[in-house]
Short mmCIF file of C-alpha atoms in Angstrom, two decimals:
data_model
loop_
_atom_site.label_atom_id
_atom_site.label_comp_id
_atom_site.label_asym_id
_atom_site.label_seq_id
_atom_site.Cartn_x
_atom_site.Cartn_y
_atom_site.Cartn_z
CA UNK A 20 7.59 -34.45 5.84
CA UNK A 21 3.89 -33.37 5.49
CA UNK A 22 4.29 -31.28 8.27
CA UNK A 23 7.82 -29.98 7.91
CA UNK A 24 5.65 -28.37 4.65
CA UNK A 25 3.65 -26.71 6.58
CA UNK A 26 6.07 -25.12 8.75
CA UNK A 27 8.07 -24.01 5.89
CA UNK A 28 5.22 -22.27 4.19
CA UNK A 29 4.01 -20.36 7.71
CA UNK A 30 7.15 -19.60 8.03
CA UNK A 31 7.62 -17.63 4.35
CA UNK A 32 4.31 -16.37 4.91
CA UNK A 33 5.63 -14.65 8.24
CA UNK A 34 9.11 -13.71 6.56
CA UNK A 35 6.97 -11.93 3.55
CA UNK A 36 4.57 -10.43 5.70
CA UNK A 37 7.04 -9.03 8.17
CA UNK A 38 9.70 -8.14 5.12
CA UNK A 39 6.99 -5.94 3.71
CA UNK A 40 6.13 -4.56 6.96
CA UNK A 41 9.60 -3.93 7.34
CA UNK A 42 9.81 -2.22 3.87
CA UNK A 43 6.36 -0.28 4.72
CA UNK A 44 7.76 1.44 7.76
CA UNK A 45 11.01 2.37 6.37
CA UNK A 46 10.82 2.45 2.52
CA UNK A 47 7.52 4.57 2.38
CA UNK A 48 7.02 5.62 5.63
CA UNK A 49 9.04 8.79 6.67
CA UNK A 50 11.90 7.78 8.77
CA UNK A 51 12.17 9.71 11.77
CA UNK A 52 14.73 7.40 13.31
CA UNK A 53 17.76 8.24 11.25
CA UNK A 54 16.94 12.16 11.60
CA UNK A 55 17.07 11.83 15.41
CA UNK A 56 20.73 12.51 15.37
CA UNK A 57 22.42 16.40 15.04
CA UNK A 58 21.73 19.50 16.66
CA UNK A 59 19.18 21.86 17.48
CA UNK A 60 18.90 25.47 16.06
CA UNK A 61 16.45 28.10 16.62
CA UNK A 62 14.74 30.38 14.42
CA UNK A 63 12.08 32.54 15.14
CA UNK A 64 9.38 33.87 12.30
CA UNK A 65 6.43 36.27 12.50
CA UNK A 66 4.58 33.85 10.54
CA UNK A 67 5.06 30.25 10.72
CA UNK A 68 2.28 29.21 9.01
CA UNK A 69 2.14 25.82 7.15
CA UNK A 70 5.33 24.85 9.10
CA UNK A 71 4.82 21.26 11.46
CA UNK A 72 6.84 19.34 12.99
CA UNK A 73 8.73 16.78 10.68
CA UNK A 74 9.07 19.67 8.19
CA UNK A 75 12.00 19.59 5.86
CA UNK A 76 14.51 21.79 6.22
CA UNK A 77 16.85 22.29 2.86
CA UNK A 78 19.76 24.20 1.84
CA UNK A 79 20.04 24.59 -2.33
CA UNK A 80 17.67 21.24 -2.41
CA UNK A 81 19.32 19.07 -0.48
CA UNK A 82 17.70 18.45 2.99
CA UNK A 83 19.86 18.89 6.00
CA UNK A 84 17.11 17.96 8.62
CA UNK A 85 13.92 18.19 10.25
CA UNK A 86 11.44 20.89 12.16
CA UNK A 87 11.64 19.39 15.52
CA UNK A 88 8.72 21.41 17.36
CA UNK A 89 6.81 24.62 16.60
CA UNK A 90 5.80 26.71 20.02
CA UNK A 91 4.81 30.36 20.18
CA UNK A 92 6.81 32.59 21.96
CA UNK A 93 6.41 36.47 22.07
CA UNK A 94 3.45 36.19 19.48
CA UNK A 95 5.77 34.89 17.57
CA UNK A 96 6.42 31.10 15.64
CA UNK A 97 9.53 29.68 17.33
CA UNK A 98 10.58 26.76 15.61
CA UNK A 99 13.05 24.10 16.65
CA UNK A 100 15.30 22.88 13.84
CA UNK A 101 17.04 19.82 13.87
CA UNK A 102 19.98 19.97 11.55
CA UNK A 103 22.06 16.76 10.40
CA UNK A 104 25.77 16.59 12.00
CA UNK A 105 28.24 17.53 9.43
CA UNK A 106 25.93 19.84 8.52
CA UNK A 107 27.24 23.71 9.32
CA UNK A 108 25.15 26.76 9.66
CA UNK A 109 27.05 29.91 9.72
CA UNK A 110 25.66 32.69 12.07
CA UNK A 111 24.65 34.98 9.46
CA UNK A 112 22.69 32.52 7.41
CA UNK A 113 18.99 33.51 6.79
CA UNK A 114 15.96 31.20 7.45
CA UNK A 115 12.70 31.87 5.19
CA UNK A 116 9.71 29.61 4.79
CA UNK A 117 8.90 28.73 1.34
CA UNK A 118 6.23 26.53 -0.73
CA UNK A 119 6.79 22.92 -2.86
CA UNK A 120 5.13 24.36 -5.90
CA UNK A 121 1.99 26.83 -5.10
CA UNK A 122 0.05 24.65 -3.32
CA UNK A 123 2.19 22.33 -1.86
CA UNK A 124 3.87 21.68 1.32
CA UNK A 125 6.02 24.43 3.27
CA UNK A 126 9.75 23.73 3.95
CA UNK A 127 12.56 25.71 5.21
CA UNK A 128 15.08 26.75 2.86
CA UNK A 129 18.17 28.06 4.70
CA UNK A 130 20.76 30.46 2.77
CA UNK A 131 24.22 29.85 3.72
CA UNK A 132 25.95 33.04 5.33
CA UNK A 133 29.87 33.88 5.54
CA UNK A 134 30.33 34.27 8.75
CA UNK A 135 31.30 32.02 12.17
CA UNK A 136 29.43 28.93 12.28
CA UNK A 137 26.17 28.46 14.95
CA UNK A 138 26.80 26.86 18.19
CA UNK A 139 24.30 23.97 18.75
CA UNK A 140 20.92 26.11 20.31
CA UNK A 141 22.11 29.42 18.99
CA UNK A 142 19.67 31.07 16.65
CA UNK A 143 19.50 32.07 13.84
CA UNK A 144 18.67 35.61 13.22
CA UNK A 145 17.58 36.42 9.56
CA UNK A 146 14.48 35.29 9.38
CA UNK A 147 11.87 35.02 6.34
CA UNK A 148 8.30 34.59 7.01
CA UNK A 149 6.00 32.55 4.76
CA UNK A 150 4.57 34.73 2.08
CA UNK A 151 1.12 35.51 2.53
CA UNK A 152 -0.69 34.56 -0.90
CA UNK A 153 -3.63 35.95 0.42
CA UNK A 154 -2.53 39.27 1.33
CA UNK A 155 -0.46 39.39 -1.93
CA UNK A 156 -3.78 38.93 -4.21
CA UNK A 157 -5.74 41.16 -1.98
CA UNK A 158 -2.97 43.95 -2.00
CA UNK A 159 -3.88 43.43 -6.34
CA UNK A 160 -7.33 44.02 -6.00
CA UNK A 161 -7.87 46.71 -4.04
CA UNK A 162 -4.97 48.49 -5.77
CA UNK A 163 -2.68 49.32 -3.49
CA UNK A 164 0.32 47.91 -5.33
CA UNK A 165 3.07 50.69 -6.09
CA UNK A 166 3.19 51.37 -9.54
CA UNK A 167 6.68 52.27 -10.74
CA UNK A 168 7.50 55.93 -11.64
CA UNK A 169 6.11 57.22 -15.12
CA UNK B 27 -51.66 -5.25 18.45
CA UNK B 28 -50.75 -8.10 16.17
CA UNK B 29 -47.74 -5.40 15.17
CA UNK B 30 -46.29 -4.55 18.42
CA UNK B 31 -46.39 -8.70 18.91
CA UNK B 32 -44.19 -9.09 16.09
CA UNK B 33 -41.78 -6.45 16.87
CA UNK B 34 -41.41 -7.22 20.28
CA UNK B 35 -40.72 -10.60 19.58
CA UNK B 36 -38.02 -9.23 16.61
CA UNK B 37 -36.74 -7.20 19.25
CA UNK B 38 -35.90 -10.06 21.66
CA UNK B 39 -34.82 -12.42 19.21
CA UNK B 40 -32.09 -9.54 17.89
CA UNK B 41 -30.87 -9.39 21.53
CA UNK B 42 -30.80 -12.94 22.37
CA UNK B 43 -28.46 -13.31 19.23
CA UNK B 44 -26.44 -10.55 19.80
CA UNK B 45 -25.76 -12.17 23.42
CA UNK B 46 -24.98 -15.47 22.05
CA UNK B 47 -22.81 -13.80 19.72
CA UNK B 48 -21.40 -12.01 22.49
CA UNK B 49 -21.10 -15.40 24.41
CA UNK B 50 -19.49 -17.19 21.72
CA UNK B 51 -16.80 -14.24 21.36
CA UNK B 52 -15.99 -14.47 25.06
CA UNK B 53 -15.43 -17.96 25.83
CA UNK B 54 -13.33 -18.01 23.16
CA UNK B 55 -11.20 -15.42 24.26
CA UNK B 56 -11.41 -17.02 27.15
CA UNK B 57 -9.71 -20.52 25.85
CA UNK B 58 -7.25 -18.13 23.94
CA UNK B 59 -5.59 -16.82 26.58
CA UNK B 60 -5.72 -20.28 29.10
CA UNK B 61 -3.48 -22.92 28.40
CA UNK B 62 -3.37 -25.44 26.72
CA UNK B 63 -2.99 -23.97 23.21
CA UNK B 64 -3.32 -26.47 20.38
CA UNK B 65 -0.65 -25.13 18.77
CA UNK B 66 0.42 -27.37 15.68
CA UNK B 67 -3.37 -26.34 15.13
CA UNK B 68 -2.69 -22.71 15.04
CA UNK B 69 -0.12 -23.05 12.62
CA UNK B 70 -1.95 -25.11 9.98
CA UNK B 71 -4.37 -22.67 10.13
CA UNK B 72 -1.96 -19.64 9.25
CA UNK B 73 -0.82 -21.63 6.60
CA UNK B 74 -4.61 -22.17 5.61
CA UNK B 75 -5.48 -18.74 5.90
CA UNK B 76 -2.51 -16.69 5.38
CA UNK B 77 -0.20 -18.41 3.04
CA UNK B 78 -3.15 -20.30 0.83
CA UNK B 79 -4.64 -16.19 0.28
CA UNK B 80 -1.56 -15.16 -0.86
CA UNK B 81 -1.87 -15.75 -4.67
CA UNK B 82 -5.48 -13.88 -4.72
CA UNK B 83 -4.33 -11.34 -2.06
CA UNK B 84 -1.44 -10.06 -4.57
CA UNK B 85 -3.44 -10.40 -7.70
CA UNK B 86 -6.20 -7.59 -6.46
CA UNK B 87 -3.26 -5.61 -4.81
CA UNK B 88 -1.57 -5.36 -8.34
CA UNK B 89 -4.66 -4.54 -10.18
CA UNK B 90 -5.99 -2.17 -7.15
CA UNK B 91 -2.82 -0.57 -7.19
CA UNK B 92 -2.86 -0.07 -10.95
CA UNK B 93 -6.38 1.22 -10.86
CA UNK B 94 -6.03 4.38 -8.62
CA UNK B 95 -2.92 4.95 -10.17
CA UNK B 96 -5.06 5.10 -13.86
CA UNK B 97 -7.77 7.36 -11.84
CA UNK B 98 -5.51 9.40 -10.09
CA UNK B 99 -3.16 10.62 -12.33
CA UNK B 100 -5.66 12.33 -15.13
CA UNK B 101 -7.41 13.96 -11.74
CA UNK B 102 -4.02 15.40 -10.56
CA UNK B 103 -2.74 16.44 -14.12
CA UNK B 104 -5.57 18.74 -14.34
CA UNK B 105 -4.16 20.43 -11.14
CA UNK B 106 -0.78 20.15 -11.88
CA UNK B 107 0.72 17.89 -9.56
CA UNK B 108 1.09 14.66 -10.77
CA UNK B 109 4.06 13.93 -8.20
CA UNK B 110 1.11 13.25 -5.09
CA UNK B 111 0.38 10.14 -7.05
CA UNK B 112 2.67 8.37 -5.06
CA UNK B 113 1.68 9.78 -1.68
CA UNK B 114 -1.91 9.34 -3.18
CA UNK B 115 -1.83 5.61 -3.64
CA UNK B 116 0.35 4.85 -0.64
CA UNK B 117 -1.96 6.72 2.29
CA UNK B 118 -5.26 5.22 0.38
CA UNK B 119 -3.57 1.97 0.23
CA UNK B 120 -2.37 1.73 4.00
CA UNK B 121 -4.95 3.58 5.96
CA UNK B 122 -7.78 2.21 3.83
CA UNK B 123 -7.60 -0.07 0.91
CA UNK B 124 -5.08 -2.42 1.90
CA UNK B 125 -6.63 -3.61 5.48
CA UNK B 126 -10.28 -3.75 4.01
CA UNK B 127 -9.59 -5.26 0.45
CA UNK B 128 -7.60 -7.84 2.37
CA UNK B 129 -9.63 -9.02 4.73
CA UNK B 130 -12.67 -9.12 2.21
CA UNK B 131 -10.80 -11.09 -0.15
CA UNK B 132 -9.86 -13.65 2.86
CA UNK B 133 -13.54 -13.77 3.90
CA UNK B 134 -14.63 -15.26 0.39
CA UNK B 135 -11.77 -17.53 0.46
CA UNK B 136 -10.71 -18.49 3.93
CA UNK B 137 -13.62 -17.04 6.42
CA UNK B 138 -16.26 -18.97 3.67
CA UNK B 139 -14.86 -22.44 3.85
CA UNK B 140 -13.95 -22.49 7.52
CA UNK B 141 -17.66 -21.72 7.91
CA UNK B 142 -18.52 -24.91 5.56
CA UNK B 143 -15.93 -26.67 7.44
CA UNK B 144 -17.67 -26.20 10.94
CA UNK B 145 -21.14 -26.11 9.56
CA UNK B 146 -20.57 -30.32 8.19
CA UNK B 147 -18.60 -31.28 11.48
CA UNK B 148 -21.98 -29.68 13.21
CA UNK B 149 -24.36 -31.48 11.21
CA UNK B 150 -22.23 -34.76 10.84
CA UNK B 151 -21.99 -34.32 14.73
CA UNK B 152 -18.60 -34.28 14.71
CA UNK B 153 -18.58 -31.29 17.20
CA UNK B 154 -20.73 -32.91 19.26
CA UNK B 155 -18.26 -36.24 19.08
CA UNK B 156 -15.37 -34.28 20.28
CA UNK B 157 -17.21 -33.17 23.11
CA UNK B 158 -17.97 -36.75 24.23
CA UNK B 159 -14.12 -37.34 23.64
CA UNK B 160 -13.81 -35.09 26.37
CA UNK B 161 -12.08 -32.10 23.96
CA UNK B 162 -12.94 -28.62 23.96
CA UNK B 163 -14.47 -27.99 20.50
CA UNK B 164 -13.61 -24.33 21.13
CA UNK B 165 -10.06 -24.85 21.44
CA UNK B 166 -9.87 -27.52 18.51
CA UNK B 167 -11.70 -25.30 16.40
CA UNK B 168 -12.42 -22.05 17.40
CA UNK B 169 -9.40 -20.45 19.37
CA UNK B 170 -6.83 -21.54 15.84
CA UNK B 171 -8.57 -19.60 13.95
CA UNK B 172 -8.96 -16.95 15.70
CA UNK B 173 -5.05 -16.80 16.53
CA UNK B 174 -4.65 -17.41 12.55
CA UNK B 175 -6.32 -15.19 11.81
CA UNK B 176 -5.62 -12.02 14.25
CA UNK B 177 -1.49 -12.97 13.05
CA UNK B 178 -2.09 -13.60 8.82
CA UNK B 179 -4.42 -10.28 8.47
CA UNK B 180 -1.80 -7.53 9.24
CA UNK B 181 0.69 -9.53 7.44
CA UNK B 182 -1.53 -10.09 4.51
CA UNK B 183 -2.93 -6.16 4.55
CA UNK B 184 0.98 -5.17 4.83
CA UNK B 185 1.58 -7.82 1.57
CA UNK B 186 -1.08 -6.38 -0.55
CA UNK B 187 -0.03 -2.45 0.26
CA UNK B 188 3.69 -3.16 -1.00
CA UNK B 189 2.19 -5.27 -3.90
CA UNK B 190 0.23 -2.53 -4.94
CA UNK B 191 2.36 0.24 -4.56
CA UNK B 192 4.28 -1.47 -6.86
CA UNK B 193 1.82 -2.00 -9.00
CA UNK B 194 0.65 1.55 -8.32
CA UNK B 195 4.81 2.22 -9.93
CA UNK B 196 4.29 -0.14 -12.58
CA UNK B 197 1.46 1.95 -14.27
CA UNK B 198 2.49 5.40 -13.27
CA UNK B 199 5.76 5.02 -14.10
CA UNK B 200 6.82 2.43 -16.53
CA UNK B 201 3.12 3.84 -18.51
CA UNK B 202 2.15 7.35 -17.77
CA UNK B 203 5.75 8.41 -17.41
CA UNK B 204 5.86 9.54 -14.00
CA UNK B 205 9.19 10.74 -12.42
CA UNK B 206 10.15 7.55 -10.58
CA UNK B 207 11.77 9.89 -8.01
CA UNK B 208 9.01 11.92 -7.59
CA UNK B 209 6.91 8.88 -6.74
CA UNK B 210 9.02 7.30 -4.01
CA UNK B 211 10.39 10.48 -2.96
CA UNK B 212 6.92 12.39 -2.63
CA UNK B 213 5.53 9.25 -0.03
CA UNK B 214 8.31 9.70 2.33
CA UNK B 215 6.87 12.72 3.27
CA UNK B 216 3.43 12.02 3.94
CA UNK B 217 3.53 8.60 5.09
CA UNK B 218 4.43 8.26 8.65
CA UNK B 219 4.35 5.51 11.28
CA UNK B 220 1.25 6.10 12.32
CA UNK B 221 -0.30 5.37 9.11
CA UNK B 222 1.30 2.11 8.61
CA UNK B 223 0.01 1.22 12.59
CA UNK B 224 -3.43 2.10 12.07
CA UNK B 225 -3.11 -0.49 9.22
CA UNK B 226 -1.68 -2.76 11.46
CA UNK B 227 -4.54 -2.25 14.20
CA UNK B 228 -6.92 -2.49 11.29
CA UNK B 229 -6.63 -5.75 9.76
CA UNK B 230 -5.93 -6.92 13.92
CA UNK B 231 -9.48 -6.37 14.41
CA UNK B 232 -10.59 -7.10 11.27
CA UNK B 233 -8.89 -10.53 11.45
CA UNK B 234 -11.16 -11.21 14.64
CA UNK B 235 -14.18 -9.91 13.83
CA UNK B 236 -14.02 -12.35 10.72
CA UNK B 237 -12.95 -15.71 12.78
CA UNK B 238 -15.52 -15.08 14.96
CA UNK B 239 -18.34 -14.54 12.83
CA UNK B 240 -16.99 -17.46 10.38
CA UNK B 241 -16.83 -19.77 12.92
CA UNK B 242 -20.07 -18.97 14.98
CA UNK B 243 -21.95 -19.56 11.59
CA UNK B 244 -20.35 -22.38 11.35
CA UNK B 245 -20.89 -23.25 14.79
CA UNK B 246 -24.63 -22.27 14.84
CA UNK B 247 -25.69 -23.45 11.43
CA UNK B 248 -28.52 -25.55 10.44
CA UNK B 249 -29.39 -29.14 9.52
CA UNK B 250 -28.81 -30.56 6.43
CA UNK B 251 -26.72 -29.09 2.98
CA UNK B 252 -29.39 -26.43 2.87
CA UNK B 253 -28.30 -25.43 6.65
CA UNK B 254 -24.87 -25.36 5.80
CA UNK B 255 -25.02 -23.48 2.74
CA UNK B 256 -27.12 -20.62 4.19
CA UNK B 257 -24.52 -20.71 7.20
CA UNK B 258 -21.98 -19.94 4.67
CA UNK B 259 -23.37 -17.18 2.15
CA UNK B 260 -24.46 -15.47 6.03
CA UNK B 261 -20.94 -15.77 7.00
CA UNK B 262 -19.80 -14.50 4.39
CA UNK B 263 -22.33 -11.53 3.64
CA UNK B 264 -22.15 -10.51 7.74
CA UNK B 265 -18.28 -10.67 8.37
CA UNK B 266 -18.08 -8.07 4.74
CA UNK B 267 -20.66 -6.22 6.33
CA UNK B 268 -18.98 -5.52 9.28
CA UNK B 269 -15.92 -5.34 8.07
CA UNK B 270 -16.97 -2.13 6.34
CA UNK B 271 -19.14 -0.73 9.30
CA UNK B 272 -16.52 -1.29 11.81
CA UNK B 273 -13.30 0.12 9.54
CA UNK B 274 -15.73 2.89 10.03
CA UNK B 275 -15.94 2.77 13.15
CA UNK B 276 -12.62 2.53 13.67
CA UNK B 277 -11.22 5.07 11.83
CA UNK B 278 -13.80 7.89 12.92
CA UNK B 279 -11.97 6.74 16.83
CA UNK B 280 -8.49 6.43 15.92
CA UNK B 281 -7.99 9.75 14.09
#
């Protein structure tokens, strides 16, 4: 009976440690099994920058999928997304990089279009680069910003 | 000349140590992976080790938890973005906290007695009686722990890092009034899977650096109470030690 004790307790140990393992990898952790599912679209931006893989991609809020790889092609960022099934992107619908806040991470926010849906590895032509804070501020220093008419 | 004498012979006597050391590690890696494996021994040691920490493991995880999420969130308020408090506590807690906290905490309570443990079966030549009995010490004493250890530590590091993420949401959320949402939501993504391994890989070796040193100490310890009690403040001062060292070590070569 002493021993049957034992046993028992090793074995809740294990269950506990394993459940929170368990709960670790998929609770916290960011799942990238259940976003290996849907199709791939293509969007290509003169600036990608800020954008990895694993990414989130949303449309109004809601996220729709995942940056699958970044590559440059032409000088430019191509970027692989991987969009939920269900999920459909019209042909006309425009890509542009934005910001969580002003310093936080960069996402894709897609704007629905009206016209015929993508095929899966068509692209997606309207594209929006990530604003360039940098250039923005420096554009306000030196000047150069177009006052409107007096 | 009296100088050089003295630091030559410090010098040796470092290396011949680290070679027993090195030894002692060997052969019993060596029994670990040869049959046979004295396994009702292996799993009163997990019970020992892992299930006796628990009630100590999840009482620092709550209050560790707790604490970074009191010093984080004035430090991120000032910038704005409370909402990283989540992500804050959970990458501190699984790359870091949780891994080294644990196995610190299961030094002082299970590396320190299994030292004492050896240490009197040494000096009440007990060791030396299982010998003549024609058992391998190493395997009746050694190789359990080492197995006990290597399986409780990722499963007591994974323990404490839910624990105190949840302690972590106690404080920032039921107290400070942080968007539950934000908290959970905000980890998801800037935890990944490689995180959680590194952990895992973590408290691995952490879990056998500390049998081994525990149980060489014990192994290798002196005549008498005195012997044994020195044996057992060492143990316990050298596996902490190198606990820290080599969680720097590691993480400077996994990342």
């Amino acid at each position: 009976m002493k021993k049957q004790r034992f046993e028992f307790f090793v074995g809740l140990f294990m269950a506990l440690g394993i459940l929170s393992l368990a709960i670790l990898s998929i609770r916290i952790a960011r799942n990238e099994f259940s976003h290996s599912g849907g199709y791939e679209v293509q969007a290509v931006f003169t600036n990608g920058n800020g954008i990895r893989a694993g990414s989130p991609i949303l449309i109004a809020g809601v996220e729709v999928g995942r940056v699958k790889q970044i590559a440059l092609k032409d000088y430019e960022a191509q970027i692989v997304l991987m969009i939920q099934p269900g999920v459909v992107l019209q042909k006309d619908a425009i890509a542009s990089i934005k910001t969580k806040g002003l310093i936080g991470e960069k996402y894709i926010e897609i704007t629905p279009g009206g016209g015929e849906p993508i095929a899966p590895n068509g692209v997606i032509r309207d594209t929006e680069p990530a604003m360039d804070f940098e250039a923005i501020i420096s554009k306000f220093v030196q000047g150069n910003v177009s006052k409107p008419a007096q | 000349m009296n100088a050089l004498i003295a630091m030559g012979t410090w010098c040796v006597d470092g290396l011949s140590r680290l070679g027993k050391c090195a030894v002692f590690f060997l052969r019993t890696l060596a029994c670990c992976v040869t049959p046979p494996l004295k396994f009702d021994r292996v799993i009163k040691q997990i019970w020992f080790i892992g299930w006796k920490s628990m009630p100590v493991i999840c009482l620092t995880a709550v209050f560790t938890g707790m604490v970074l999420a009191l010093q984080g969130h004035p430090t991120l308020r000032r910038v704005g973005s409370e909402a990283f408090l989540g992500p804050l506590i959970a990458l501190s807690l699984i790359r870091e906290l949780g891994p080294v906290l644990a196995a610190l905490m299961v030094t002082g309570r299970a590396g320190s007695s299994i030292t004492a443990q050896i240490g009197i079966m040494r000096i009440n030549d007990q060791i030396d009686a299982l010998e003549l009995m024609g058992l391998n010490p190493f395997r009746y004493l050694v190789v359990p722990n080492l197995i006990a250890f290597v399986f409780a530590m990722p499963l007591l590091s994974a323990i404490f890092d839910v624990v105190a993420i949840f302690g972590g949401y106690l404080l920032g959320v039921r107290v400070l009034g942080l968007n539950s949402g934000a908290y959970f939501g905000e980890m998801n993504n800037y935890v990944v899977l490689h995180d959680i391994a590194t952990g895992v890989y973590k408290s691995m070796c952490f879990g056998a650096l500390i049998a081994s040193v525990c149980c060489y100490k014990g192994f290798h310890s002196r005549y008498g109470a005195e012997g044994v009690s020195s044996a057992t403040t060492r143990a316990v001062v050298d596996a902490s030690v190198l606990v820290l060292v080599w969680d720097y070590l590691l993480t400077s070569l996994i990342s």
